[in-house]
JSON list of C-alpha atoms (C1' of nucleotides) in Angstrom, two decimals:
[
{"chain": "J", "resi": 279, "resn": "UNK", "atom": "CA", "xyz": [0.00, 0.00, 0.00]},
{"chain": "J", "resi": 280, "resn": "UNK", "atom": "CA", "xyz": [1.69, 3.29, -0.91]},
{"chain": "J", "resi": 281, "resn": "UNK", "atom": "CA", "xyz": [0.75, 6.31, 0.79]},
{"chain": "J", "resi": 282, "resn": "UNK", "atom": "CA", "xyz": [2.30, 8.59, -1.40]},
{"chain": "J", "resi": 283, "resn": "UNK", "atom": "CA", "xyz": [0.47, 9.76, -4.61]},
{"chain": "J", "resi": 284, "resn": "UNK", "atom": "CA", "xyz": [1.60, 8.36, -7.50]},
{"chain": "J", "resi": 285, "resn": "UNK", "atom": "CA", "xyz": [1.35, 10.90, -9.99]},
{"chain": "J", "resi": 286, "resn": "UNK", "atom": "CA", "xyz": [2.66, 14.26, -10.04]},
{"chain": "J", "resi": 287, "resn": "UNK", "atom": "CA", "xyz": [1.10, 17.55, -11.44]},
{"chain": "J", "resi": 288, "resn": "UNK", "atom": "CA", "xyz": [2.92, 20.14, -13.37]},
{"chain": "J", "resi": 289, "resn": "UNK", "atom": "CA", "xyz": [3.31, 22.13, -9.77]},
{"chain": "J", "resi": 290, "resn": "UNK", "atom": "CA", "xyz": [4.50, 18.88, -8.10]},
{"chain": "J", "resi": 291, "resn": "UNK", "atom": "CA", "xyz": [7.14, 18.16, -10.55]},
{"chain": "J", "resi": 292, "resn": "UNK", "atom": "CA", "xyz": [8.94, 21.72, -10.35]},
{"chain": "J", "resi": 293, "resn": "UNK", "atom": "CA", "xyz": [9.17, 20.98, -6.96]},
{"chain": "J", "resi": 294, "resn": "UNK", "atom": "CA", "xyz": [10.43, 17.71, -7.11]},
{"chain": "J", "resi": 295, "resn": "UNK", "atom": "CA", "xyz": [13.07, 19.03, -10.01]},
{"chain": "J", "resi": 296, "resn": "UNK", "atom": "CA", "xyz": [14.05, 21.57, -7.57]},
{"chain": "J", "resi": 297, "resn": "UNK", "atom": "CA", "xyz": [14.38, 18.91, -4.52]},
{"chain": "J", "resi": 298, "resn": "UNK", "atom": "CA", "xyz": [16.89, 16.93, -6.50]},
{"chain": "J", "resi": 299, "resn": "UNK", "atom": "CA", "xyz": [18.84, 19.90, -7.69]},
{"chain": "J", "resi": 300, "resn": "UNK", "atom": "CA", "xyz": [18.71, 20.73, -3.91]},
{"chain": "J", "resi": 301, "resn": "UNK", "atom": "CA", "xyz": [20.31, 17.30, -2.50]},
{"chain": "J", "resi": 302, "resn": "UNK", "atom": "CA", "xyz": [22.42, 17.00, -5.33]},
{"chain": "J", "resi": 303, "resn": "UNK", "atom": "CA", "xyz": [23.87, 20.05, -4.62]},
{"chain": "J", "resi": 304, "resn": "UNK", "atom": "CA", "xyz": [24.68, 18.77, -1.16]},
{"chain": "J", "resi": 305, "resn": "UNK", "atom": "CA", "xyz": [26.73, 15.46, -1.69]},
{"chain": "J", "resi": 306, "resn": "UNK", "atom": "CA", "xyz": [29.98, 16.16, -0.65]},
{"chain": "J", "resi": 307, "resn": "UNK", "atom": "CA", "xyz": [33.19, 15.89, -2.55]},
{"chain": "J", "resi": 308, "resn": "UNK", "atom": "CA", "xyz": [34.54, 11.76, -2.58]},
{"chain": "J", "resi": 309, "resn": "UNK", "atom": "CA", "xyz": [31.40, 10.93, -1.95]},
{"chain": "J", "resi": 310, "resn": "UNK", "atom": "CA", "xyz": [28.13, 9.24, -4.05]},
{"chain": "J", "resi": 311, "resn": "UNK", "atom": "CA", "xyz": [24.31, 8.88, -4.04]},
{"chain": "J", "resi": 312, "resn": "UNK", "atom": "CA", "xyz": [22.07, 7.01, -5.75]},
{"chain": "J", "resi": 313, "resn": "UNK", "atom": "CA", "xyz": [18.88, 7.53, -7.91]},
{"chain": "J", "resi": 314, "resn": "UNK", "atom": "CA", "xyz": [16.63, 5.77, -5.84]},
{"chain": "J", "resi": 315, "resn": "UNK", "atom": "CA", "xyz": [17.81, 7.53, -2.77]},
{"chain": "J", "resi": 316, "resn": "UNK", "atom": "CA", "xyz": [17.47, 10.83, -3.81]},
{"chain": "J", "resi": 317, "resn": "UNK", "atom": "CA", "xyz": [13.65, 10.70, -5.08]},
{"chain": "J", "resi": 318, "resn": "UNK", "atom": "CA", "xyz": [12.78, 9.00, -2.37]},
{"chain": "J", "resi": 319, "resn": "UNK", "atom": "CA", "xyz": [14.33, 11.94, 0.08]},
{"chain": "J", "resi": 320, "resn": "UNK", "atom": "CA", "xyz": [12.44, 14.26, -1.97]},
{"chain": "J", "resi": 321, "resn": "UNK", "atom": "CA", "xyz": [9.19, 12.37, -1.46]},
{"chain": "J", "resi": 322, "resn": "UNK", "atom": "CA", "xyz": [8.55, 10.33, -4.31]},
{"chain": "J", "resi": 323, "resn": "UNK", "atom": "CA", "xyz": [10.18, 6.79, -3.71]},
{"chain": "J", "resi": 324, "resn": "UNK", "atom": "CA", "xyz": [8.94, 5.35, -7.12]},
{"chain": "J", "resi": 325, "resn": "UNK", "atom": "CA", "xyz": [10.42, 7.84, -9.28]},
{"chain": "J", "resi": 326, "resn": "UNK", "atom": "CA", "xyz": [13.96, 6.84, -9.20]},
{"chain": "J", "resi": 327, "resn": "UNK", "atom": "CA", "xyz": [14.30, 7.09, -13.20]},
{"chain": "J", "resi": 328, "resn": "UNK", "atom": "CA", "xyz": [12.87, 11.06, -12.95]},
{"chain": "J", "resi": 329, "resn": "UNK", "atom": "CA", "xyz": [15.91, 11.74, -11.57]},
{"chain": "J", "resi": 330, "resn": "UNK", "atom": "CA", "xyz": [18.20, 10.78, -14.10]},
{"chain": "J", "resi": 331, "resn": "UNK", "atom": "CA", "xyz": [15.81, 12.55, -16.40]},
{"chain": "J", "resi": 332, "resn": "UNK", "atom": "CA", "xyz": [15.77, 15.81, -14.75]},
{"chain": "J", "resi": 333, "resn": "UNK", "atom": "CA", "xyz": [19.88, 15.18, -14.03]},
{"chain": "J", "resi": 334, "resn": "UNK", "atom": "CA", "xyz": [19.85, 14.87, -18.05]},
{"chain": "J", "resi": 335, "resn": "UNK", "atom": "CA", "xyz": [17.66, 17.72, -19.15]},
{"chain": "J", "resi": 336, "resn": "UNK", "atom": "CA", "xyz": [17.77, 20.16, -16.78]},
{"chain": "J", "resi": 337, "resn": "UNK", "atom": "CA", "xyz": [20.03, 23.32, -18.30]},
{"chain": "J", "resi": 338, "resn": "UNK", "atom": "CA", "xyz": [22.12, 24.29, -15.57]},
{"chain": "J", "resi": 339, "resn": "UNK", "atom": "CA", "xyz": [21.92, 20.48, -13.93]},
{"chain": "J", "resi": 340, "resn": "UNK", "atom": "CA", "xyz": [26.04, 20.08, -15.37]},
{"chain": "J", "resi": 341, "resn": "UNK", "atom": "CA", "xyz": [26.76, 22.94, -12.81]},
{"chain": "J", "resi": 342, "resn": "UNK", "atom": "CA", "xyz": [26.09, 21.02, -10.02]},
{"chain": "J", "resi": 343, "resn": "UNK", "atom": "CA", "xyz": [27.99, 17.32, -8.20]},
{"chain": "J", "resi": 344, "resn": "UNK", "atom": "CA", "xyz": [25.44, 15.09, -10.48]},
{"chain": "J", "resi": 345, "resn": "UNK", "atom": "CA", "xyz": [28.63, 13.47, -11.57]},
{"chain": "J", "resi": 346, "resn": "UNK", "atom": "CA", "xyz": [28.05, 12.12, -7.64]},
{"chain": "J", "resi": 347, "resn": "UNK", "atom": "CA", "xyz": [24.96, 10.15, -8.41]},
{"chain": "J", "resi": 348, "resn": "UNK", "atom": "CA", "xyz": [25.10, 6.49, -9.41]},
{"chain": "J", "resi": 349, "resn": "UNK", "atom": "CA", "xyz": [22.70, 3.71, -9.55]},
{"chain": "J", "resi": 350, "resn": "UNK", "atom": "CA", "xyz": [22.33, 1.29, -6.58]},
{"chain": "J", "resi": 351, "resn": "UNK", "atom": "CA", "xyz": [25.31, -1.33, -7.70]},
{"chain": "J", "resi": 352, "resn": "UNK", "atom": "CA", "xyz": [27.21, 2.15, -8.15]},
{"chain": "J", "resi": 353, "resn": "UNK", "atom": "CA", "xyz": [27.14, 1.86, -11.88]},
{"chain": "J", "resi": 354, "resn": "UNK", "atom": "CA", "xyz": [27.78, 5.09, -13.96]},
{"chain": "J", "resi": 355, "resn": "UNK", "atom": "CA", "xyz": [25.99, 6.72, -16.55]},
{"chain": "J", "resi": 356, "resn": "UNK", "atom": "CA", "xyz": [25.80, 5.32, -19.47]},
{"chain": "J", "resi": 357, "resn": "UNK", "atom": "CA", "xyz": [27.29, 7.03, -22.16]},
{"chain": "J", "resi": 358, "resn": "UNK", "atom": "CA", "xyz": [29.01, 9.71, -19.73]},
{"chain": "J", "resi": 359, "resn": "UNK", "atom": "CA", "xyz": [32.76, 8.25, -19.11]},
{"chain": "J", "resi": 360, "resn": "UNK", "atom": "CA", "xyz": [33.78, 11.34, -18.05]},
{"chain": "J", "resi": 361, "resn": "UNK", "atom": "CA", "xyz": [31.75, 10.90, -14.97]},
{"chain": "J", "resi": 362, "resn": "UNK", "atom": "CA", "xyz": [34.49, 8.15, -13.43]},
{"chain": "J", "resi": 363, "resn": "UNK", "atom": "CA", "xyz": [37.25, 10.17, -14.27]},
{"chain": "J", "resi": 364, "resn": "UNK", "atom": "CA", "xyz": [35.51, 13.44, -12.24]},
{"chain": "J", "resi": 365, "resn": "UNK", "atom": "CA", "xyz": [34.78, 10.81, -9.85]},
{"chain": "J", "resi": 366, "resn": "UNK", "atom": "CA", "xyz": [38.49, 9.50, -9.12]},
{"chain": "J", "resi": 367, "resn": "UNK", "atom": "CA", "xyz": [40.13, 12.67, -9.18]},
{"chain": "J", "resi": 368, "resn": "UNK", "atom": "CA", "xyz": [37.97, 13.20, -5.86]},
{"chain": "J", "resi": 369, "resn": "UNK", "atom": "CA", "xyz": [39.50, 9.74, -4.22]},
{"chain": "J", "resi": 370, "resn": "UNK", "atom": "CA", "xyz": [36.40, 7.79, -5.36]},
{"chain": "J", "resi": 371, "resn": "UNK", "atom": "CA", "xyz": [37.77, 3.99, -5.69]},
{"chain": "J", "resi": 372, "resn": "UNK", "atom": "CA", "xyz": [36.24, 1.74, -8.45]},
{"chain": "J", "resi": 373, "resn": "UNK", "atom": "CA", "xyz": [36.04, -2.26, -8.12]},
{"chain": "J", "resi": 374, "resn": "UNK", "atom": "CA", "xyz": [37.71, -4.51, -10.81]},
{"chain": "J", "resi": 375, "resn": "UNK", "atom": "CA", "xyz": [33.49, -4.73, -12.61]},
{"chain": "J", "resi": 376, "resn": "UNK", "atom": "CA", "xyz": [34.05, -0.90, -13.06]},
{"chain": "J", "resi": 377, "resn": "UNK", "atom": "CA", "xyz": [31.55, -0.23, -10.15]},
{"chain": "J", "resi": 378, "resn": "UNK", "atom": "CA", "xyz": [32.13, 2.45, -7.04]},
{"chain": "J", "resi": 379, "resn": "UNK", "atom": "CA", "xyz": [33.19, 0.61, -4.44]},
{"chain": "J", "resi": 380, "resn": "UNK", "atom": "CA", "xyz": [29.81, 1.97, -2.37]},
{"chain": "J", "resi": 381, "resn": "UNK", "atom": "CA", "xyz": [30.35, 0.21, 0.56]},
{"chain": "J", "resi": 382, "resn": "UNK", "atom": "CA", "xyz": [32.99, 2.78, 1.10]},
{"chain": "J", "resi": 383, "resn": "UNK", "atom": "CA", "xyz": [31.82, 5.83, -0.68]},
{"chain": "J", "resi": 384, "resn": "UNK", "atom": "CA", "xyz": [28.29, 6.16, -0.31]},
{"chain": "J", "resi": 385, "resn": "UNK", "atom": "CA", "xyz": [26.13, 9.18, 1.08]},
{"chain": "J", "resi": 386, "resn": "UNK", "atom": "CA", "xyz": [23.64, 8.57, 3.02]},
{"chain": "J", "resi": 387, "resn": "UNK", "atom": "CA", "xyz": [22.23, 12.59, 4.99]},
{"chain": "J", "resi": 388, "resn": "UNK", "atom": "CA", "xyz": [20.30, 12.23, 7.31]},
{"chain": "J", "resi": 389, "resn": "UNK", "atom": "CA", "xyz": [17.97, 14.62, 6.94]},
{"chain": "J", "resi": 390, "resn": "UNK", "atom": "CA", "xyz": [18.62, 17.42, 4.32]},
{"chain": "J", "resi": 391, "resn": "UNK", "atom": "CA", "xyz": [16.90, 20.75, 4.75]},
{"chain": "J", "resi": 392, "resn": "UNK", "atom": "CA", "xyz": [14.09, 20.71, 2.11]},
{"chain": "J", "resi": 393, "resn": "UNK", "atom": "CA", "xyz": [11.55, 23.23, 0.59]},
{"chain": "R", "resi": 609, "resn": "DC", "atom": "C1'", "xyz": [-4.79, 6.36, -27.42]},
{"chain": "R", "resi": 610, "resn": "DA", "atom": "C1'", "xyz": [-1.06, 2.67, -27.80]},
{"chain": "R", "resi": 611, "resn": "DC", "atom": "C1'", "xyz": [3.77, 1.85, -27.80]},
{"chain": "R", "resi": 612, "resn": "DG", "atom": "C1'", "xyz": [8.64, 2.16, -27.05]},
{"chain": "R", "resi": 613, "resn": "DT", "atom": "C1'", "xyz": [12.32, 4.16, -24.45]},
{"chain": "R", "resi": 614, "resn": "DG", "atom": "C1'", "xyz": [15.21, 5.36, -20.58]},
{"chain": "R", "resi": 615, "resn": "DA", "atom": "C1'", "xyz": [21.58, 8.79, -16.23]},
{"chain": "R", "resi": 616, "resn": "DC", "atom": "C1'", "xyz": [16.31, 3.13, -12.33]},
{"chain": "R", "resi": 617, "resn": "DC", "atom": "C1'", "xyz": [14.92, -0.50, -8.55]},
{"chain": "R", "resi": 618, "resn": "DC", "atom": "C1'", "xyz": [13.50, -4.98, -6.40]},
{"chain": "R", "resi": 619, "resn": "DT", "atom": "C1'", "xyz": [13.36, -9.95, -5.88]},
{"chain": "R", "resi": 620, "resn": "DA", "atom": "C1'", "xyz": [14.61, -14.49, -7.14]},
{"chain": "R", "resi": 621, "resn": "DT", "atom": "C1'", "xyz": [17.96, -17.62, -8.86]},
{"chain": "E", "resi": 79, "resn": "DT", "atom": "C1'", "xyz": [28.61, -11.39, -7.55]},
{"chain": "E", "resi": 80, "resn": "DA", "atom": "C1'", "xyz": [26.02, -11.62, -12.07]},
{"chain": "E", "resi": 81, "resn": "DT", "atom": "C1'", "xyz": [21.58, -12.21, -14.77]},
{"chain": "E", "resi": 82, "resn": "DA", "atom": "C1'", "xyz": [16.71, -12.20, -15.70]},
{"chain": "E", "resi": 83, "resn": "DG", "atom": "C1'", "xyz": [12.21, -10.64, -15.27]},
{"chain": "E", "resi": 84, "resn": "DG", "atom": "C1'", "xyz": [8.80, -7.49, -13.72]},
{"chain": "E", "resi": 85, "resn": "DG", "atom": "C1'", "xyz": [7.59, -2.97, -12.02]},
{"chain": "E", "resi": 86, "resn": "DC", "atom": "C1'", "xyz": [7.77, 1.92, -12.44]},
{"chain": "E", "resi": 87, "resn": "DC", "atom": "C1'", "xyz": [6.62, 6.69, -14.67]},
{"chain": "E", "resi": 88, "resn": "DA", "atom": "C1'", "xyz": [7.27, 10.80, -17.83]},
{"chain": "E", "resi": 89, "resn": "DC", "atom": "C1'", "xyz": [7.70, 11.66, -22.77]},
{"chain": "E", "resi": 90, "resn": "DG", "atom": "C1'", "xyz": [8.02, 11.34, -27.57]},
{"chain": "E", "resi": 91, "resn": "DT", "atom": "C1'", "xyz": [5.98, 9.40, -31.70]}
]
DNA sequence: CACGTGACCCTAT
DNA sequence: TATAGGGCCACGT
């Protein structure tokens, strides 16, 4: 049973663009996040694959850490290889599969000031 | 309106 | 640890 709604209005969606830009904004240098974490910190724990959307889209989004957000396993973007070379010039440590080692790396706030 | 496509996630094997 | 299958949701065609 979710008790979230799960579908967002035009209103609901800025905000939830401007949540990610928010924590994403906040990882801190060495460190990673993941999709799924993120939306579900801004409220909408389904919408994991929004993020990478508004990550990709959004002009302006290349300003901020996004190069700090992986998936779960800590796989990188696809397409983007510049992303694990950002990455390791922060001390980020890969594993031999070409994963971040996220046992060591990742961020997990605890509760980041929102709206 | 029906599909296909993702910077994804979960569970089972 | 790696794969496979199903779920998920906004968008373009």
């Amino acid at each position: 049973m979710k008790d979230y709604p799960d579908r967002m209005t035009p209103a609901q969606a800025r905000m939830f663009r401007d949540d990610v830009l928010n924590i994403v904004s906040q990882i801190p240098r060495g460190r990673v996040t993941t999709y799924g974490y993120i939306a579900a910190l801004a409220g909408w724990p389904s919408h994991s694959r929004m993020v990478g959307r508004t990550l990709r889209y959004t002009p302006g989004a290349e300003q901020l850490p996004c190069h700090r957000v992986v998936n779960q396993v800590g796989r990188t973007a696809p397409g983007w290889s510049r992303q694990r070379t950002l990455l390791e010039e922060e001390g980020v440590t890969f594993k031999a599969n070409g994963h971040v080692d996220m046992s060591r790396h990742l961020w997990e706030p605890s509760d980041p000031f929102l709206r």
